[in-house]
GROMACS .gro file of C-alpha atoms in nm:
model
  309
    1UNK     CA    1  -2.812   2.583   0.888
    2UNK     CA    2  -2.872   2.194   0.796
    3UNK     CA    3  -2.598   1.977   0.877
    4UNK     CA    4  -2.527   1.766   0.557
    5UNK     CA    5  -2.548   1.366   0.615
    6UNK     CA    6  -2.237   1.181   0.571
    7UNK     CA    7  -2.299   0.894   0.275
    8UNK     CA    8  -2.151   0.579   0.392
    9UNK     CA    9  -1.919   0.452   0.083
   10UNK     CA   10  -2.071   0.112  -0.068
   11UNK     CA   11  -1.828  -0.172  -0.126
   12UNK     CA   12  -1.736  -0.247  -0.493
   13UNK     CA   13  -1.565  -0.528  -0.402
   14UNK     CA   14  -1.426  -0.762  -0.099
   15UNK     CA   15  -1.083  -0.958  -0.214
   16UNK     CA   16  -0.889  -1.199  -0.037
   17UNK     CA   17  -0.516  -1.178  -0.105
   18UNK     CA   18  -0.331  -1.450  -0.323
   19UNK     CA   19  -0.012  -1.645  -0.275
   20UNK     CA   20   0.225  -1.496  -0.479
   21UNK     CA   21   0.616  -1.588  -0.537
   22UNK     CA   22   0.832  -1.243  -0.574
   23UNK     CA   23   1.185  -1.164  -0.579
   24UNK     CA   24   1.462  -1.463  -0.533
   25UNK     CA   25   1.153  -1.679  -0.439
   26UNK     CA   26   1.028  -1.459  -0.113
   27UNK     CA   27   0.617  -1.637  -0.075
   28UNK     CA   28   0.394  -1.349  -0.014
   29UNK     CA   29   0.063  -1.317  -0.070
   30UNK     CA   30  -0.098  -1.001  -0.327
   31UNK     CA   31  -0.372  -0.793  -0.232
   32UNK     CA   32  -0.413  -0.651  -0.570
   33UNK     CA   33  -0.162  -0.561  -0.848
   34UNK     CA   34  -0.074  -0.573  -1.211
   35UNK     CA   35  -0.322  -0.613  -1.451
   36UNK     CA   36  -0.615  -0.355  -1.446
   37UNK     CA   37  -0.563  -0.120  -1.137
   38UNK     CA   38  -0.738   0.171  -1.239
   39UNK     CA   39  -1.010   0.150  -0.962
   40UNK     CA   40  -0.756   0.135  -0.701
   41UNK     CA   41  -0.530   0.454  -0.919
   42UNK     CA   42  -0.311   0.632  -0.769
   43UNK     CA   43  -0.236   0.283  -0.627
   44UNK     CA   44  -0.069   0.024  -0.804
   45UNK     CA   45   0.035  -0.270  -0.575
   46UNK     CA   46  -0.027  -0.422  -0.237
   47UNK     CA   47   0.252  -0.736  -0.104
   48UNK     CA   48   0.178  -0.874   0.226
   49UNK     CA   49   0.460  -0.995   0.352
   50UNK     CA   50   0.380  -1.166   0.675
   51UNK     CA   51   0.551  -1.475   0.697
   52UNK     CA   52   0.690  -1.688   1.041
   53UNK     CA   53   0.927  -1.981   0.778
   54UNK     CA   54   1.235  -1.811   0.724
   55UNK     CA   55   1.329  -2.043   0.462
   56UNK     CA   56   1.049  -1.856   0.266
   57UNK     CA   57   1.146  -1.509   0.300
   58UNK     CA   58   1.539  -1.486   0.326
   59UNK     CA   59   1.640  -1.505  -0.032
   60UNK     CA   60   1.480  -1.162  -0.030
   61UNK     CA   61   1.515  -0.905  -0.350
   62UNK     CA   62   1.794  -0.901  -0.483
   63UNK     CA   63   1.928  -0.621  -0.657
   64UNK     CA   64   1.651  -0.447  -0.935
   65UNK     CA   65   1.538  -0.187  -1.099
   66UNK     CA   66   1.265   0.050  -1.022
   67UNK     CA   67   1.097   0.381  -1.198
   68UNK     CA   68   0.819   0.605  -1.229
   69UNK     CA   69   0.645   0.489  -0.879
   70UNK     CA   70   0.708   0.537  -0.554
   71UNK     CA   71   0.710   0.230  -0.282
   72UNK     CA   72   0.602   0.207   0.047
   73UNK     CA   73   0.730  -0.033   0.320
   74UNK     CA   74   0.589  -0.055   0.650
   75UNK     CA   75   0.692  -0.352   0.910
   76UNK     CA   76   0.551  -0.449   1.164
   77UNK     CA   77   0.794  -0.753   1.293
   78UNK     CA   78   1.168  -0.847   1.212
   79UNK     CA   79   1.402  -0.639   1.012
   80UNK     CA   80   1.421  -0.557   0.603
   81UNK     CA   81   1.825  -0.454   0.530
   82UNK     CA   82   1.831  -0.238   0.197
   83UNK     CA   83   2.079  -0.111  -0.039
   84UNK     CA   84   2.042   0.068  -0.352
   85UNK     CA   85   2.263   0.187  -0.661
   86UNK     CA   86   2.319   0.539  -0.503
   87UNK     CA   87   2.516   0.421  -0.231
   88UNK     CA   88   2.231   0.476   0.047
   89UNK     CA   89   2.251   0.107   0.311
   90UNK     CA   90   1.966   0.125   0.604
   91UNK     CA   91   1.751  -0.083   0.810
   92UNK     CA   92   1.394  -0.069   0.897
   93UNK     CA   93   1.263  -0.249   1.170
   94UNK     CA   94   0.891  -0.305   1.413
   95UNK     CA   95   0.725  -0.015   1.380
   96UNK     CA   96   0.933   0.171   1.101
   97UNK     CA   97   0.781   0.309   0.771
   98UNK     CA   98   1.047   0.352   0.425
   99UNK     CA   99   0.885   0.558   0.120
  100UNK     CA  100   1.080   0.533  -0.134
  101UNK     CA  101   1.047   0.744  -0.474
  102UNK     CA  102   1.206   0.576  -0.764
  103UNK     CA  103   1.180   0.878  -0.996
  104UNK     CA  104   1.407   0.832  -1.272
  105UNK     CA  105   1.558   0.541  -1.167
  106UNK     CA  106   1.739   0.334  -0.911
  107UNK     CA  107   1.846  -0.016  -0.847
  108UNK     CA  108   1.805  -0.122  -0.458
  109UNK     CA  109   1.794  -0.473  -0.366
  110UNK     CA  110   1.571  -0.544  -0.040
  111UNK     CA  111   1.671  -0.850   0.191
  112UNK     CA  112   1.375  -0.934   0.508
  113UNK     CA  113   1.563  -1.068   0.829
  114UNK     CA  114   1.277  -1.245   1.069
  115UNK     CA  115   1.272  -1.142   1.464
  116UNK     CA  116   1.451  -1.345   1.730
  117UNK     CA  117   1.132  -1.600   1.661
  118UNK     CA  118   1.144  -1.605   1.286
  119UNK     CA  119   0.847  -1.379   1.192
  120UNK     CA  120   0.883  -1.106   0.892
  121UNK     CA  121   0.555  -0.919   0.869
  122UNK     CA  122   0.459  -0.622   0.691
  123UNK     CA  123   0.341  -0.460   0.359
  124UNK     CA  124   0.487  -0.317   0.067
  125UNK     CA  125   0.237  -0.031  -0.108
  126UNK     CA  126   0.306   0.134  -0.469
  127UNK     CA  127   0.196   0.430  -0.538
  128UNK     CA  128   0.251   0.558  -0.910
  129UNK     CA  129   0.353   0.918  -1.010
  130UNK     CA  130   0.235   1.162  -1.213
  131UNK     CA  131   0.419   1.209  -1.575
  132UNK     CA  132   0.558   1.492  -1.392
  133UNK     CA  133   0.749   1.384  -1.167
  134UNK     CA  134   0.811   1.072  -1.341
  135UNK     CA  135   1.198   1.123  -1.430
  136UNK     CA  136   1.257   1.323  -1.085
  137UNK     CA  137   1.589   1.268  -0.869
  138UNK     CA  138   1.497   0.946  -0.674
  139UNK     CA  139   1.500   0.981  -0.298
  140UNK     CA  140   1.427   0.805   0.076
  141UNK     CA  141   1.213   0.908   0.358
  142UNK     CA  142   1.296   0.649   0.660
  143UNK     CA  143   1.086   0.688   0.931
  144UNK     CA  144   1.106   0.539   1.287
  145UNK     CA  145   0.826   0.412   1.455
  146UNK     CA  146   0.859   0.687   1.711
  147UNK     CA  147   0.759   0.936   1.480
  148UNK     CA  148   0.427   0.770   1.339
  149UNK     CA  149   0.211   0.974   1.571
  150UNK     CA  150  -0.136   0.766   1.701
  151UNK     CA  151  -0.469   0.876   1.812
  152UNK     CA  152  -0.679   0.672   2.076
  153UNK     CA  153  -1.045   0.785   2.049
  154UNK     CA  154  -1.248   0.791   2.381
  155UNK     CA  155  -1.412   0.412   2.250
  156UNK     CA  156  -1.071   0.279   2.233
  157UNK     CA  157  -1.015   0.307   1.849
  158UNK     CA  158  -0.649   0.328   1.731
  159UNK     CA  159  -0.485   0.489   1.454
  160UNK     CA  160  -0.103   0.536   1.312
  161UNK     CA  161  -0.063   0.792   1.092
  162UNK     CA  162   0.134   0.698   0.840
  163UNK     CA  163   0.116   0.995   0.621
  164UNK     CA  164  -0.145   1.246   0.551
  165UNK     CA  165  -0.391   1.413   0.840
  166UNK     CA  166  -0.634   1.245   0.996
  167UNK     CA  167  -0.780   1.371   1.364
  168UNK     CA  168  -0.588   1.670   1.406
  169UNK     CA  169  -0.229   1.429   1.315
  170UNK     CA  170  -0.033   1.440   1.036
  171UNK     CA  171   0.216   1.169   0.955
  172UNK     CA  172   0.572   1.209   0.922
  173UNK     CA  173   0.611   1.096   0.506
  174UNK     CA  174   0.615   1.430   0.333
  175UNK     CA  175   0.584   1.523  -0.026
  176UNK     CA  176   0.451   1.264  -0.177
  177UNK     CA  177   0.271   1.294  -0.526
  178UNK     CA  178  -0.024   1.110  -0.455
  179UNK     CA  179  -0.082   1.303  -0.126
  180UNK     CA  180  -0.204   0.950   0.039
  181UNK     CA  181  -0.382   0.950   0.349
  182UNK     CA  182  -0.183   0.592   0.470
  183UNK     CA  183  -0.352   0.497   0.809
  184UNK     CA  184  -0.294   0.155   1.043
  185UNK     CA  185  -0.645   0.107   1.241
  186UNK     CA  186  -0.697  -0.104   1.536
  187UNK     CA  187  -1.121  -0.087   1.644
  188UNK     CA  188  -1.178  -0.288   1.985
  189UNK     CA  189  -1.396  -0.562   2.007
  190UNK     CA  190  -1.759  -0.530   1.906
  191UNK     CA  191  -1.703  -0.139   1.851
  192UNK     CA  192  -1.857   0.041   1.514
  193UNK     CA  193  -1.672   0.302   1.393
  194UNK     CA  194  -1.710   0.585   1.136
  195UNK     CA  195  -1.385   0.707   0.982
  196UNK     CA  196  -1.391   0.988   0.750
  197UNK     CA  197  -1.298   0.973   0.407
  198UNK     CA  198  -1.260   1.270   0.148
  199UNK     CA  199  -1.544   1.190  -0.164
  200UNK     CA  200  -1.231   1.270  -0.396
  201UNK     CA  201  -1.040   1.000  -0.314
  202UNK     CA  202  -1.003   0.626  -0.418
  203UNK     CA  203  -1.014   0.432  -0.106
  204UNK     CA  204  -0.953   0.072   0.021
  205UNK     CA  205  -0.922  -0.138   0.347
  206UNK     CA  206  -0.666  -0.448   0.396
  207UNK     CA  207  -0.802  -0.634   0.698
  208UNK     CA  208  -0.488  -0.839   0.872
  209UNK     CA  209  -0.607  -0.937   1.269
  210UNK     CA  210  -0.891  -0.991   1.335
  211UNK     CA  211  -1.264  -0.960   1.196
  212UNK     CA  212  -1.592  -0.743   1.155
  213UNK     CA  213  -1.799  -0.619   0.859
  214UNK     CA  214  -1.779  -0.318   0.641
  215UNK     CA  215  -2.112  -0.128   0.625
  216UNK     CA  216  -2.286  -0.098   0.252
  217UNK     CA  217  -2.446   0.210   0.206
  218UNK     CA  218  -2.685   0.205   0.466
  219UNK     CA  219  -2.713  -0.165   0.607
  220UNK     CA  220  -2.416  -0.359   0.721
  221UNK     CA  221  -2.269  -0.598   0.460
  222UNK     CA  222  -2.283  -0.932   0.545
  223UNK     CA  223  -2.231  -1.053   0.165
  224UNK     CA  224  -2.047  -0.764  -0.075
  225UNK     CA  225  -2.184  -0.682  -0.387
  226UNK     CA  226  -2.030  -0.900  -0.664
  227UNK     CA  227  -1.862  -0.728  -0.966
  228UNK     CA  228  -1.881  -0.850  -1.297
  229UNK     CA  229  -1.616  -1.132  -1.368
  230UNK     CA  230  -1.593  -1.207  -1.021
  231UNK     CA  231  -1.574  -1.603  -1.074
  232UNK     CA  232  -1.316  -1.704  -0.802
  233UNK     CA  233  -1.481  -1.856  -0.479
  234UNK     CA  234  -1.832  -1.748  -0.312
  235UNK     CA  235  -1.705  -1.404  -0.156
  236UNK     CA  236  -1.676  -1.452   0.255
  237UNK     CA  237  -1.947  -1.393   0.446
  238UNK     CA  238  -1.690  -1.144   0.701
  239UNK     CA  239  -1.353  -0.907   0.608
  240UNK     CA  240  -1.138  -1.142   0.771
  241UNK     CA  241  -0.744  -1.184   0.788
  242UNK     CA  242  -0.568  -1.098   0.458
  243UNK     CA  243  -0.887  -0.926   0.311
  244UNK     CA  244  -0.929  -0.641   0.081
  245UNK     CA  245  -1.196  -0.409   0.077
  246UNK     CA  246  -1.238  -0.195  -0.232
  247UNK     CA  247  -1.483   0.121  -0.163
  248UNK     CA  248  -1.699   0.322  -0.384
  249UNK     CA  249  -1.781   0.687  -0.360
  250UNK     CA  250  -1.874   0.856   0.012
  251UNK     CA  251  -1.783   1.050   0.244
  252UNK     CA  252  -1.694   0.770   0.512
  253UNK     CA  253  -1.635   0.406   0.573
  254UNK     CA  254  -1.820   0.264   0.853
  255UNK     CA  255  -1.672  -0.056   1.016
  256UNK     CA  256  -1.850  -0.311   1.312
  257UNK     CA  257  -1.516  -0.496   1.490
  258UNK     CA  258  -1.625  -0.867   1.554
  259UNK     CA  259  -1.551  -1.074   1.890
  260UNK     CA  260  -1.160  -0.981   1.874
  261UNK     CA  261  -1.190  -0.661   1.695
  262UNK     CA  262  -1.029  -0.542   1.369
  263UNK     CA  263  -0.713  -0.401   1.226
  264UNK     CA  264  -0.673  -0.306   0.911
  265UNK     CA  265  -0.513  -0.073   0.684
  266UNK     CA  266  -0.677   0.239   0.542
  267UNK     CA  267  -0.545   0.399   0.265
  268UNK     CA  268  -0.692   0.707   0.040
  269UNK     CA  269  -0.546   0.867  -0.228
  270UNK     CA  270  -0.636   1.135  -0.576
  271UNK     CA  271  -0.675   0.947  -0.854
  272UNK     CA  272  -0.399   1.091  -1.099
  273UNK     CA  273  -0.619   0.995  -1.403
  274UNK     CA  274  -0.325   0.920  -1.641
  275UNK     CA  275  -0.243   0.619  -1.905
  276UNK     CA  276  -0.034   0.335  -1.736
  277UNK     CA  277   0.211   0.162  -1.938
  278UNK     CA  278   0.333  -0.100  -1.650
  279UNK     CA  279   0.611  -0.428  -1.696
  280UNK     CA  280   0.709  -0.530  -1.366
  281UNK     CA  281   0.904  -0.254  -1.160
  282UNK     CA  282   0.935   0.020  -1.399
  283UNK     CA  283   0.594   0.176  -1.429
  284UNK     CA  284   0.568   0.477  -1.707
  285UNK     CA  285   0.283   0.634  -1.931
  286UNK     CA  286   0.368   0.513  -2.304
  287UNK     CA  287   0.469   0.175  -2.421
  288UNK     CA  288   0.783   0.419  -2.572
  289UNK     CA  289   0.908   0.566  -2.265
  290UNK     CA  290   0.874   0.161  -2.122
  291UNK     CA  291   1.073   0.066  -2.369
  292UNK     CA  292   1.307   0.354  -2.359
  293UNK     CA  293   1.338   0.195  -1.990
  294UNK     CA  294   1.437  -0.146  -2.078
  295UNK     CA  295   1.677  -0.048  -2.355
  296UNK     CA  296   1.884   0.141  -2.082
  297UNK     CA  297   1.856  -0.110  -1.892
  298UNK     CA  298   2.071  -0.347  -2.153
  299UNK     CA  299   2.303  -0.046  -2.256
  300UNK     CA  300   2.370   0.062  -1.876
  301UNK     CA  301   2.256   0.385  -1.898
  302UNK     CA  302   1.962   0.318  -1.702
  303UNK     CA  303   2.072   0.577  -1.409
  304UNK     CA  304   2.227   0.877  -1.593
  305UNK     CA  305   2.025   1.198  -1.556
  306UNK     CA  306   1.731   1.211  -1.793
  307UNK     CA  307   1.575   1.588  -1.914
  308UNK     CA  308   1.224   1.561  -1.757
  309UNK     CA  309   0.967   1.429  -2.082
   0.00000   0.00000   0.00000
């Protein structure tokens, strides 16, 4: 029987993240979201938080509202204290993952504390749901960083497993509408590496230590293909720190760490192939039902139980 070749998924597009001002005037930068997101669908929104000022990250989030999506916060340094309108208080710290799904509504408020040397790092992911699930009972899923099982390949390749299964692991976030495949990768120095990645999935890479290049279909990319519109900078030469890598069809992603290897974030997920009616942090499928949203939000009826619609 002939073994089928694995197609190496072309890059549609190589992004670096921009500075971005967010909450009560936390500076962050934005991988991608708002506007247009379809290509990145069931995804919505990448924040990198990584900051060392504290004076830039300690006014935090206050208290706001959030439906139809589900958010996913994973630090890597300091501490993020959160609250919400259910009467739920909890910490997450180094290491710790916090999906939260918004369903029909909550209001939380999210408020970064730095380490013992001022550093905040980490991301914040949305993922949106399906009009299904779109007025279900919101709900947490903290996870310690004990519980993110890892894999070390024989060539010294590292990866957490945020959710979803990858090499015989699967993560500890379960349930999750967009059944993401969330994965934090660490390749050594000078190593390639093929990672698998299911055809039926949207798929992207945020690089954050590090360097290396991104194969393109069969040669390594040393300049990604340009889309139409792109008319921001000349795109960099490498995926360095704070880069995005947007993927195209395959069946894997093939990545060549540089001179202090790469780590970056992998995450896959089903498109869910519906409309998007978005305004900030209540993300629905009709301008109506976004409306609907707001005008709770004025009467303060925003949490009562809604029938599903």
């Amino acid at each position: 029987m002939l073994e089928l070749a694995m197609s190496i998924r072309p890059i549609k597009r190589l992004i670096k993240s921009k500075p971005t001002l967010e909450g009560a005037g936390v500076h962050l930068r934005r991988a991608f979201g708002f506007g247009n997101t379809t290509e990145f669908d069931p995804f919505l929104l990448l924040d990198d938080f990584r900051n060392d000022i504290p004076d830039d990250y300690l006014a935090g989030f206050p208290w706001h509202p959030h439906r139809g999506i589900e958010t996913i916060t994973y630090v890597l340094a300091g501490t993020v204290e959160h609250g919400d309108s259910m009467g739920n208080r909890g910490t997450i710290s180094s290491g710790d993952v916090q999906w939260m799904t918004a369903g029909r509504g909550i209001i939380h408020q999210e408020m970064p504390k730095g380490d013992e040397v001022g550093r905040m790092h980490g991301f914040q992911l949305w993922a949106n749901l399906p009009s299904s699930l779109k007025y279900t009972e919101p709900h947490y899923q903290d996870m310690k960083s004990e519980e993110i099982p890892e894999v070390i390949e024989d060539d010294g390749t590292r990866a957490r497993i945020v959710c979803g299964s990858f090499w015989g692991k699967t993560g500890p976030v379960k349930g999750i509408a967009a059944d993401p495949i969330y994965l934090d990768i660490s390749v050594p120095p000078r190593k390639r590496r093929s990672i698998p990645v299911e055809t039926v999935r949207h798929a992207f890479a945020y690089v954050f230590a590090g360097n290396g290049k991104f194969s393109n279909a069969s040669d390594p990319l040393a300049v990604p293909t340009e889309s139409v519109g792109w008319a921001d900078t000349t795109p960099p030469a490498e995926a360095d720190n704070r880069s995005l890598i947007l993927f195209d069809s395959g069946d894997e992603v093939v990545v060549q760490a540089g001179d202090d290897g790469i780590r970056f974030l992998l995450v896959s997920g089903k498109p869910l192939e519906e409309p998007v009616a978005w305004y900030g942090p209540i993300v629905m499928n009709t301008q109506e039902q976004l409306q609907q949203a707001f005008e709770e939000l004025q009467e303060g009826t925003f949490l009562e139980k809604k029938p599903r619609q």
